[in-house]
Amino acid sequence: DAFISCDYDPFHSVITFRGGKVHILALYDRPSVALWCDRPFEVDIKSDKQDRVMRRSENVFAVEHPDRRHRFAWVAALGRGGTFVHQIRLDSGRSAYCRALLRPRAVLAIGGELAARPVQAVVRRIAQTAPGVLVRENEKKIGHALLPGSFALRGNRRLQKMLQTNRRVLLAMQDPCGAIRAAMGRIYYLIWVRDGALIECFNGYTGAAEPLRRWTR
């Protein structure tokens, strides 16, 4: 009910509510995101029921998650002005919960990596960095990555902005080895809808109407 607008960017989105703005920053070169708000706010966190709790403190909530013969560490860390409230008792085989209580502009950082990597140290360092510094450092790296092949359009700001946004989207989709997936999930789903419709229409033209009837339903 309090939502007003969303200023979307693949790296730094700002969601405006009545009485405050929430910032969501995706780090360019680290598997982490940072959140903060210009007023006090709360974030509830729930682990997967398979996760093993590694650490619960005032400023860190860390779990280990098994997935396809690997073990991943998921870490949430708070900077100055934030504190975690943890559930009193943990039950084996059930999710663990906690609530992050944040003052204005206190940073909540969340990251995930292979458990053998120094995930907690990386995420804690992000949480302890001021929001303005996080944004500036991130934009410097993004600008450096987007500089090759960039060009400016004369007299067409809207198209220039759309071009820049799409280049940032593609950069945000690229993984460390350089690969970019063919399409994002929701767009890819639309491609399947299109392909399915074409195939079942051709089925219908042959006189086999049942596949098209089922597809339409």
Coordinates of N, CA and C in Angstrom, one line a residue:
D1 N 0.8 -1.2 0.0 CA 0.0 0.0 0.0 C 0.9 1.3 0.0
A2 N 2.1 1.2 0.5 CA 2.9 2.4 0.6 C 3.8 2.6 -0.6
F3 N 3.7 1.6 -1.5 CA 4.6 1.7 -2.7 C 4.2 2.9 -3.6
I4 N 5.3 3.6 -4.1 CA 5.1 4.7 -5.0 C 5.7 4.5 -6.4
S5 N 7.0 4.1 -6.4 CA 7.6 3.9 -7.7 C 8.9 3.1 -7.5
C6 N 9.4 2.6 -8.7 CA 10.7 1.9 -8.7 C 11.5 2.5 -9.8
D7 N 12.7 3.0 -9.4 CA 13.7 3.4 -10.4 C 14.6 2.3 -10.7
Y8 N 14.4 1.5 -11.7 CA 15.1 0.2 -12.0 C 16.4 0.4 -12.6
D9 N 17.4 -0.3 -12.2 CA 18.7 -0.4 -12.8 C 19.2 -1.8 -12.5
P10 N 19.9 -2.5 -13.5 CA 20.3 -3.8 -13.2 C 21.4 -3.9 -12.1
F11 N 22.0 -2.8 -11.7 CA 23.0 -2.8 -10.6 C 22.5 -2.0 -9.4
H12 N 21.8 -0.9 -9.6 CA 21.3 -0.1 -8.4 C 19.9 0.4 -8.6
S13 N 19.0 -0.3 -8.0 CA 17.6 0.0 -8.1 C 17.1 0.8 -6.8
V14 N 16.3 1.7 -7.0 CA 15.7 2.5 -5.8 C 14.2 2.3 -5.8
I15 N 13.7 1.8 -4.7 CA 12.2 1.6 -4.6 C 11.7 2.7 -3.6
T16 N 10.8 3.5 -4.1 CA 10.3 4.6 -3.3 C 8.9 4.2 -2.6
F17 N 8.9 4.3 -1.3 CA 7.6 4.1 -0.6 C 7.3 5.5 0.1
R18 N 6.1 5.5 0.6 CA 5.7 6.7 1.4 C 6.6 6.7 2.6
G19 N 7.4 7.8 2.8 CA 8.2 7.9 4.0 C 9.6 7.4 3.8
G20 N 10.0 6.9 2.7 CA 11.4 6.4 2.6 C 11.7 5.7 1.2
K21 N 13.0 5.5 1.0 CA 13.5 4.8 -0.2 C 14.4 3.7 0.1
V22 N 14.2 2.5 -0.5 CA 15.0 1.4 -0.3 C 16.0 1.2 -1.5
H23 N 17.2 1.1 -1.2 CA 18.3 0.9 -2.3 C 18.7 -0.6 -2.3
I24 N 18.8 -1.1 -3.5 CA 19.2 -2.5 -3.7 C 20.4 -2.4 -4.7
L25 N 21.6 -2.8 -4.2 CA 22.8 -2.6 -5.0 C 23.4 -4.0 -5.3
A26 N 23.5 -4.4 -6.6 CA 24.2 -5.6 -6.9 C 25.7 -5.3 -7.2
L27 N 26.5 -6.0 -6.5 CA 28.0 -5.8 -6.7 C 28.5 -6.4 -8.0
Y28 N 29.2 -5.6 -8.7 CA 29.7 -6.0 -10.1 C 30.6 -7.2 -10.0
D29 N 31.6 -7.2 -9.1 CA 32.6 -8.2 -9.1 C 32.6 -9.1 -7.9
R30 N 31.5 -9.1 -7.1 CA 31.4 -10.0 -6.0 C 30.0 -10.6 -6.0
P31 N 29.8 -11.9 -5.6 CA 28.5 -12.5 -5.6 C 27.6 -12.0 -4.4
S32 N 27.4 -10.7 -4.4 CA 26.7 -10.1 -3.2 C 25.8 -9.0 -3.6
V33 N 24.8 -8.7 -2.7 CA 24.0 -7.5 -2.9 C 24.0 -6.7 -1.6
A34 N 23.8 -5.4 -1.6 CA 23.7 -4.6 -0.4 C 22.4 -3.8 -0.5
L35 N 21.8 -3.7 0.7 CA 20.5 -3.0 0.9 C 20.7 -1.9 2.0
W36 N 20.0 -0.8 1.8 CA 19.9 0.2 2.8 C 18.7 1.0 2.5
C37 N 18.3 1.8 3.6 CA 17.1 2.7 3.4 C 17.4 4.0 4.1
D38 N 16.7 5.0 3.7 CA 16.9 6.3 4.4 C 16.0 6.5 5.6
R39 N 15.4 5.5 6.1 CA 14.6 5.5 7.3 C 14.8 4.1 8.0
P40 N 14.5 4.0 9.3 CA 14.6 2.7 9.9 C 13.8 1.6 9.2
F41 N 14.3 0.4 9.0 CA 13.5 -0.7 8.4 C 14.0 -2.0 8.9
E42 N 13.2 -3.0 8.5 CA 13.5 -4.4 9.0 C 13.5 -5.3 7.8
V43 N 14.3 -6.4 7.9 CA 14.4 -7.4 6.9 C 14.3 -8.8 7.5
D44 N 13.4 -9.6 7.2 CA 13.3 -11.0 7.7 C 14.0 -11.9 6.8
I45 N 14.8 -12.8 7.4 CA 15.6 -13.8 6.6 C 15.2 -15.2 7.1
K46 N 15.0 -16.1 6.1 CA 14.7 -17.5 6.5 C 15.7 -18.4 5.7
S47 N 16.3 -19.4 6.4 CA 17.2 -20.3 5.7 C 16.4 -21.4 5.1
D48 N 17.1 -22.2 4.2 CA 16.5 -23.4 3.7 C 16.5 -24.5 4.8
K49 N 15.5 -25.4 4.8 CA 15.5 -26.4 5.9 C 16.7 -27.4 5.9
Q50 N 17.4 -27.4 4.7 CA 18.6 -28.3 4.6 C 19.8 -27.6 5.1
D51 N 19.8 -26.3 5.3 CA 20.9 -25.5 5.7 C 21.4 -25.8 7.1
R52 N 22.7 -25.8 7.3 CA 23.3 -25.9 8.6 C 23.8 -24.5 9.1
V53 N 23.3 -24.1 10.2 CA 23.7 -22.8 10.7 C 25.2 -22.7 11.1
M54 N 25.9 -21.8 10.6 CA 27.4 -21.7 10.9 C 27.7 -20.6 11.9
R55 N 26.9 -19.5 11.8 CA 27.2 -18.4 12.8 C 25.9 -17.6 13.0
R56 N 25.7 -17.2 14.3 CA 24.6 -16.3 14.6 C 25.1 -15.3 15.6
S57 N 25.2 -14.1 15.2 CA 25.7 -13.0 16.1 C 24.9 -11.8 15.9
E58 N 25.3 -10.7 16.6 CA 24.6 -9.4 16.4 C 24.7 -8.9 15.0
N59 N 25.8 -9.2 14.3 CA 25.9 -8.6 13.0 C 26.2 -9.6 11.8
V60 N 26.1 -10.9 12.1 CA 26.3 -12.0 11.1 C 25.3 -13.1 11.3
F61 N 24.7 -13.5 10.2 CA 23.9 -14.7 10.1 C 24.4 -15.5 8.9
A62 N 25.0 -16.7 9.2 CA 25.6 -17.5 8.1 C 25.2 -18.9 8.2
V63 N 24.9 -19.5 7.0 CA 24.5 -20.9 6.9 C 25.3 -21.6 5.8
E64 N 25.3 -22.9 5.9 CA 26.0 -23.7 4.8 C 24.9 -24.5 4.1
H65 N 24.9 -24.5 2.8 CA 23.8 -25.1 2.0 C 24.4 -26.2 1.1
P66 N 23.9 -27.4 1.1 CA 24.3 -28.5 0.2 C 23.6 -28.4 -1.1
D67 N 24.3 -28.5 -2.2 CA 23.6 -28.5 -3.5 C 24.4 -29.2 -4.5
R68 N 24.0 -30.3 -5.1 CA 24.6 -31.1 -6.1 C 26.1 -31.3 -5.9
R69 N 26.4 -32.0 -4.8 CA 27.7 -32.4 -4.4 C 28.7 -31.2 -4.0
H70 N 28.1 -30.0 -3.9 CA 28.9 -28.9 -3.5 C 28.3 -28.4 -2.1
R71 N 29.1 -27.5 -1.4 CA 28.6 -26.9 -0.2 C 28.8 -25.4 -0.4
F72 N 27.7 -24.7 -0.2 CA 27.8 -23.2 -0.4 C 27.6 -22.5 1.0
A73 N 28.2 -21.4 1.1 CA 28.0 -20.6 2.3 C 27.1 -19.3 1.9
W74 N 26.0 -19.1 2.6 CA 25.2 -17.9 2.4 C 25.3 -17.1 3.7
V75 N 25.7 -15.8 3.5 CA 26.0 -15.0 4.6 C 25.3 -13.6 4.5
A76 N 24.7 -13.2 5.7 CA 24.1 -11.9 5.8 C 24.8 -11.2 6.9
A77 N 25.3 -10.0 6.6 CA 26.1 -9.2 7.6 C 25.6 -7.8 7.6
L78 N 25.7 -7.2 8.8 CA 25.2 -5.8 9.1 C 26.4 -4.9 9.4
G79 N 26.3 -3.6 8.9 CA 27.3 -2.6 9.2 C 26.8 -1.9 10.5
R80 N 27.5 -0.8 10.8 CA 27.1 0.1 11.9 C 25.7 0.5 11.8
G81 N 24.9 0.4 12.9 CA 23.5 0.9 12.9 C 22.6 -0.3 12.7
G82 N 23.1 -1.5 12.6 CA 22.2 -2.7 12.4 C 22.5 -3.7 13.4
T83 N 21.4 -4.5 13.7 CA 21.6 -5.7 14.6 C 20.6 -6.8 14.2
F84 N 21.0 -8.0 14.4 CA 20.2 -9.2 14.1 C 19.4 -9.6 15.4
V85 N 18.2 -10.0 15.3 CA 17.4 -10.7 16.3 C 17.2 -12.1 15.9
H86 N 17.7 -13.1 16.6 CA 17.7 -14.5 16.2 C 16.6 -15.2 16.9
Q87 N 16.1 -16.3 16.3 CA 15.1 -17.2 17.0 C 15.9 -17.8 18.2
I88 N 15.1 -18.1 19.3 CA 15.8 -18.6 20.5 C 16.3 -20.0 20.4
R89 N 15.6 -20.9 19.8 CA 16.0 -22.3 19.7 C 15.9 -22.7 18.2
L90 N 17.0 -23.5 17.8 CA 17.0 -24.1 16.5 C 16.5 -25.5 16.5
D91 N 15.8 -25.9 15.5 CA 15.3 -27.3 15.4 C 15.9 -28.0 14.2
S92 N 16.5 -29.1 14.4 CA 17.2 -29.9 13.3 C 16.2 -30.2 12.2
G93 N 16.6 -29.9 10.9 CA 15.8 -30.2 9.8 C 14.7 -29.2 9.5
R94 N 14.8 -28.0 10.2 CA 13.8 -27.0 9.9 C 14.5 -25.7 9.7
S95 N 13.9 -24.7 9.0 CA 14.5 -23.5 8.7 C 14.9 -22.7 9.9
A96 N 15.9 -21.8 9.8 CA 16.3 -20.9 10.8 C 15.9 -19.5 10.4
Y97 N 15.4 -18.7 11.3 CA 14.9 -17.4 11.0 C 15.7 -16.3 11.8
C98 N 15.8 -15.1 11.2 CA 16.3 -14.0 12.0 C 15.7 -12.7 11.4
R99 N 15.8 -11.6 12.1 CA 15.3 -10.3 11.6 C 16.4 -9.3 11.8
A100 N 16.7 -8.6 10.7 CA 17.7 -7.5 10.7 C 17.0 -6.2 11.0
L101 N 17.4 -5.5 12.1 CA 16.9 -4.2 12.4 C 17.9 -3.2 12.0
L102 N 17.5 -2.3 11.1 CA 18.5 -1.3 10.6 C 18.1 0.1 10.8
R103 N 19.0 1.0 11.2 CA 18.8 2.4 11.3 C 19.0 3.0 9.9
P104 N 18.6 4.2 9.7 CA 18.7 4.9 8.4 C 20.2 4.7 7.8
R105 N 20.3 4.3 6.6 CA 21.5 4.1 5.8 C 22.5 3.1 6.4
A106 N 22.0 2.3 7.3 CA 22.8 1.1 7.8 C 22.7 0.1 6.7
V107 N 23.8 -0.6 6.4 CA 23.9 -1.5 5.2 C 23.7 -3.0 5.7
L108 N 22.8 -3.7 4.9 CA 22.7 -5.1 5.0 C 23.3 -5.7 3.8
A109 N 24.3 -6.6 3.9 CA 24.9 -7.2 2.8 C 24.6 -8.7 2.8
I110 N 24.3 -9.3 1.7 CA 24.0 -10.7 1.6 C 24.8 -11.3 0.4
G111 N 25.5 -12.4 0.7 CA 26.3 -13.0 -0.4 C 26.4 -14.5 -0.3
G112 N 26.7 -15.1 -1.4 CA 26.8 -16.6 -1.4 C 28.0 -17.0 -2.3
E113 N 28.7 -18.1 -1.8 CA 29.9 -18.6 -2.6 C 30.1 -20.0 -2.1
L114 N 31.0 -20.7 -2.8 CA 31.5 -22.0 -2.3 C 32.0 -21.8 -0.8
A115 N 31.6 -22.7 0.0 CA 31.9 -22.6 1.4 C 33.4 -22.5 1.7
A116 N 34.2 -23.1 0.8 CA 35.7 -23.0 1.0 C 36.3 -21.6 0.8
R117 N 35.5 -20.7 0.2 CA 36.0 -19.4 0.0 C 35.7 -18.5 1.2
P118 N 36.4 -17.4 1.3 CA 36.3 -16.5 2.5 C 35.0 -15.6 2.4
V119 N 33.9 -16.3 2.4 CA 32.6 -15.5 2.1 C 32.3 -14.6 3.3
Q120 N 32.4 -15.0 4.5 CA 32.0 -14.1 5.6 C 32.9 -12.9 5.6
A121 N 34.2 -13.0 5.4 CA 35.0 -11.8 5.4 C 34.6 -10.8 4.3
V122 N 34.3 -11.3 3.1 CA 33.9 -10.5 2.0 C 32.6 -9.7 2.3
V123 N 31.6 -10.5 2.7 CA 30.3 -9.9 3.0 C 30.4 -8.9 4.2
R124 N 31.1 -9.2 5.2 CA 31.3 -8.3 6.3 C 31.9 -7.0 5.9
R125 N 32.9 -7.1 5.0 CA 33.6 -5.9 4.5 C 32.6 -5.0 3.7
I126 N 31.8 -5.6 2.9 CA 30.8 -4.8 2.2 C 29.8 -4.1 3.1
A127 N 29.3 -4.8 4.2 CA 28.4 -4.3 5.1 C 29.0 -3.1 5.9
Q128 N 30.3 -3.1 6.1 CA 30.9 -2.0 6.8 C 31.3 -0.8 6.0
T129 N 31.0 -0.9 4.7 CA 31.3 0.2 3.8 C 30.1 1.2 3.6
A130 N 30.4 2.5 3.6 CA 29.3 3.4 3.5 C 28.6 3.3 2.2
P131 N 27.2 3.5 2.1 CA 26.5 3.3 0.9 C 27.0 4.1 -0.3
G132 N 27.4 5.4 -0.1 CA 27.9 6.2 -1.1 C 29.2 5.7 -1.7
V133 N 30.1 5.1 -0.9 CA 31.3 4.5 -1.3 C 31.0 3.3 -2.2
L134 N 30.1 2.5 -1.7 CA 29.7 1.2 -2.4 C 29.3 1.6 -3.8
V135 N 28.4 2.6 -3.9 CA 27.9 3.0 -5.2 C 29.0 3.5 -6.2
R136 N 29.8 4.4 -5.6 CA 30.9 5.0 -6.4 C 31.9 3.9 -6.9
E137 N 32.3 3.0 -6.0 CA 33.2 2.0 -6.4 C 32.6 1.1 -7.5
N138 N 31.3 0.7 -7.3 CA 30.7 -0.1 -8.2 C 30.5 0.5 -9.6
E139 N 30.1 1.8 -9.6 CA 30.0 2.5 -10.9 C 31.3 2.6 -11.6
K140 N 32.4 2.8 -10.9 CA 33.7 2.9 -11.5 C 34.1 1.7 -12.3
K141 N 33.8 0.5 -11.7 CA 34.1 -0.8 -12.3 C 33.2 -1.0 -13.5
I142 N 31.9 -0.7 -13.3 CA 30.9 -0.9 -14.4 C 31.3 0.0 -15.6
G143 N 31.6 1.3 -15.3 CA 32.0 2.2 -16.4 C 33.2 1.8 -17.1
H144 N 34.2 1.2 -16.4 CA 35.4 0.7 -17.1 C 35.1 -0.5 -18.0
A145 N 34.2 -1.3 -17.5 CA 33.8 -2.5 -18.3 C 33.0 -2.1 -19.6
L146 N 32.2 -1.0 -19.5 CA 31.3 -0.6 -20.6 C 32.0 0.3 -21.5
L147 N 33.2 0.8 -21.2 CA 33.8 1.9 -22.0 C 34.1 1.4 -23.5
P148 N 34.7 0.2 -23.6 CA 35.0 -0.3 -25.0 C 33.7 -0.4 -25.8
G149 N 33.6 0.1 -27.0 CA 32.5 0.0 -27.9 C 31.3 0.9 -27.6
S150 N 31.5 1.9 -26.6 CA 30.4 2.8 -26.3 C 30.4 3.9 -27.3
F151 N 29.2 4.4 -27.5 CA 29.0 5.6 -28.4 C 27.9 6.5 -28.0
A152 N 27.9 7.7 -28.4 CA 26.8 8.7 -28.0 C 25.9 9.0 -29.2
L153 N 24.6 9.1 -28.9 CA 23.7 9.5 -29.9 C 23.4 11.0 -29.8
R154 N 23.4 11.7 -30.9 CA 23.1 13.2 -30.9 C 21.6 13.5 -30.9
G155 N 21.2 14.2 -29.9 CA 19.8 14.7 -29.9 C 18.7 13.7 -29.6
N156 N 19.1 12.6 -29.0 CA 18.1 11.6 -28.7 C 18.4 11.0 -27.3
R157 N 18.0 11.7 -26.3 CA 18.4 11.3 -24.9 C 17.6 10.0 -24.5
R158 N 16.4 9.9 -24.9 CA 15.6 8.7 -24.5 C 16.2 7.4 -25.1
L159 N 16.6 7.5 -26.4 CA 17.2 6.3 -27.0 C 18.6 6.0 -26.4
Q160 N 19.3 7.1 -26.1 CA 20.6 6.9 -25.4 C 20.5 6.2 -24.1
K161 N 19.5 6.7 -23.3 CA 19.3 6.1 -22.0 C 18.9 4.6 -22.1
M162 N 18.0 4.3 -23.1 CA 17.6 2.9 -23.3 C 18.8 2.0 -23.7
L163 N 19.7 2.6 -24.6 CA 20.9 1.9 -25.0 C 21.8 1.6 -23.8
Q164 N 22.0 2.6 -23.0 CA 22.9 2.4 -21.8 C 22.3 1.4 -20.8
T165 N 21.0 1.5 -20.6 CA 20.3 0.5 -19.7 C 20.5 -0.9 -20.2
N166 N 20.3 -1.1 -21.5 CA 20.4 -2.5 -22.1 C 21.8 -3.0 -22.0
R167 N 22.8 -2.1 -22.2 CA 24.2 -2.6 -22.1 C 24.5 -3.0 -20.6
R168 N 24.0 -2.2 -19.7 CA 24.1 -2.6 -18.3 C 23.4 -3.9 -17.9
V169 N 22.3 -4.1 -18.5 CA 21.5 -5.4 -18.3 C 22.4 -6.6 -18.8
L170 N 23.0 -6.5 -20.0 CA 23.8 -7.5 -20.5 C 25.0 -7.8 -19.7
L171 N 25.6 -6.7 -19.2 CA 26.8 -6.8 -18.3 C 26.5 -7.5 -17.0
A172 N 25.3 -7.1 -16.5 CA 24.9 -7.7 -15.2 C 24.6 -9.2 -15.4
M173 N 24.3 -9.7 -16.6 CA 24.0 -11.1 -16.8 C 25.2 -11.9 -17.1
Q174 N 26.4 -11.3 -17.3 CA 27.6 -12.0 -17.7 C 28.3 -12.6 -16.4
D175 N 28.7 -13.8 -16.5 CA 29.3 -14.5 -15.4 C 30.9 -14.3 -15.5
P176 N 31.6 -14.6 -14.4 CA 33.1 -14.4 -14.4 C 33.8 -14.9 -15.6
C177 N 33.4 -16.1 -16.2 CA 34.1 -16.7 -17.3 C 33.7 -16.0 -18.7
G178 N 32.8 -15.0 -18.6 CA 32.5 -14.3 -19.8 C 31.2 -14.7 -20.5
A179 N 30.5 -15.8 -20.1 CA 29.3 -16.2 -20.7 C 28.1 -15.4 -20.3
I180 N 27.2 -15.2 -21.3 CA 25.9 -14.6 -21.1 C 24.8 -15.5 -21.5
R181 N 23.9 -15.8 -20.7 CA 22.8 -16.7 -21.1 C 22.0 -16.1 -22.3
A182 N 21.3 -17.0 -23.0 CA 20.6 -16.6 -24.2 C 19.5 -15.6 -23.8
A183 N 18.9 -15.8 -22.7 CA 17.8 -14.9 -22.3 C 17.5 -15.0 -20.8
M184 N 16.9 -14.0 -20.2 CA 16.5 -14.1 -18.9 C 15.2 -15.0 -18.8
G185 N 15.0 -15.5 -17.6 CA 14.0 -16.6 -17.5 C 12.6 -16.2 -18.0
R186 N 12.1 -15.0 -17.6 CA 10.8 -14.6 -18.0 C 10.7 -14.3 -19.5
I187 N 11.8 -13.8 -20.1 CA 11.8 -13.6 -21.6 C 11.9 -14.9 -22.3
Y188 N 12.7 -15.8 -21.8 CA 12.8 -17.2 -22.4 C 11.5 -17.9 -22.3
Y189 N 10.7 -17.7 -21.3 CA 9.4 -18.3 -21.2 C 8.5 -17.8 -22.3
L190 N 8.6 -16.6 -22.6 CA 7.8 -16.0 -23.7 C 8.2 -16.7 -25.1
I191 N 9.5 -17.0 -25.2 CA 9.9 -17.6 -26.5 C 9.3 -19.0 -26.5
W192 N 9.2 -19.7 -25.4 CA 8.6 -21.1 -25.4 C 7.1 -21.0 -25.8
V193 N 6.4 -19.9 -25.3 CA 5.0 -19.7 -25.6 C 4.9 -19.5 -27.1
R194 N 5.7 -18.7 -27.7 CA 5.7 -18.4 -29.1 C 5.9 -19.7 -29.9
D195 N 7.0 -20.5 -29.6 CA 7.3 -21.7 -30.3 C 6.2 -22.7 -30.2
G196 N 5.7 -22.9 -29.0 CA 4.6 -23.8 -28.8 C 3.4 -23.5 -29.6
A197 N 3.1 -22.2 -29.7 CA 1.9 -21.8 -30.5 C 2.1 -22.1 -32.0
L198 N 3.3 -21.8 -32.5 CA 3.6 -22.1 -33.9 C 3.4 -23.6 -34.2
I199 N 4.0 -24.4 -33.3 CA 4.0 -25.9 -33.5 C 2.6 -26.4 -33.5
E200 N 1.8 -26.0 -32.5 CA 0.5 -26.6 -32.4 C -0.4 -26.1 -33.5
C201 N -0.2 -24.9 -34.0 CA -1.0 -24.4 -35.1 C -0.7 -25.2 -36.4
F202 N 0.6 -25.6 -36.6 CA 0.9 -26.5 -37.7 C 0.2 -27.8 -37.6
N203 N 0.2 -28.3 -36.3 CA -0.5 -29.6 -36.0 C -2.0 -29.5 -36.4
G204 N -2.6 -28.3 -36.1 CA -4.0 -28.1 -36.4 C -4.2 -28.1 -37.9
Y205 N -3.3 -27.5 -38.6 CA -3.5 -27.4 -40.1 C -3.5 -28.8 -40.7
T206 N -2.8 -29.8 -40.1 CA -2.8 -31.2 -40.6 C -4.1 -31.9 -40.3
G207 N -5.0 -31.3 -39.5 CA -6.2 -31.9 -39.1 C -6.2 -32.5 -37.7
A208 N -5.0 -32.5 -37.1 CA -4.9 -33.0 -35.7 C -5.2 -31.8 -34.8
A209 N -6.4 -31.6 -34.4 CA -6.8 -30.5 -33.6 C -6.6 -30.6 -32.1
E210 N -6.5 -31.8 -31.6 CA -6.4 -32.0 -30.2 C -5.2 -31.4 -29.5
P211 N -4.0 -31.5 -30.1 CA -2.8 -30.8 -29.5 C -3.0 -29.3 -29.4
L212 N -3.6 -28.7 -30.4 CA -3.9 -27.2 -30.4 C -5.0 -26.9 -29.4
R213 N -6.0 -27.8 -29.2 CA -7.0 -27.5 -28.3 C -6.4 -27.6 -26.8
R214 N -5.6 -28.5 -26.6 CA -4.9 -28.7 -25.3 C -4.0 -27.5 -25.0
W215 N -3.2 -27.1 -26.0 CA -2.3 -25.9 -25.9 C -3.1 -24.6 -25.6
T216 N -4.2 -24.4 -26.3 CA -5.0 -23.2 -26.1 C -5.6 -23.2 -24.7
R217 N -6.0 -24.4 -24.2 CA -6.6 -24.4 -22.9 C -5.6 -24.1 -21.8

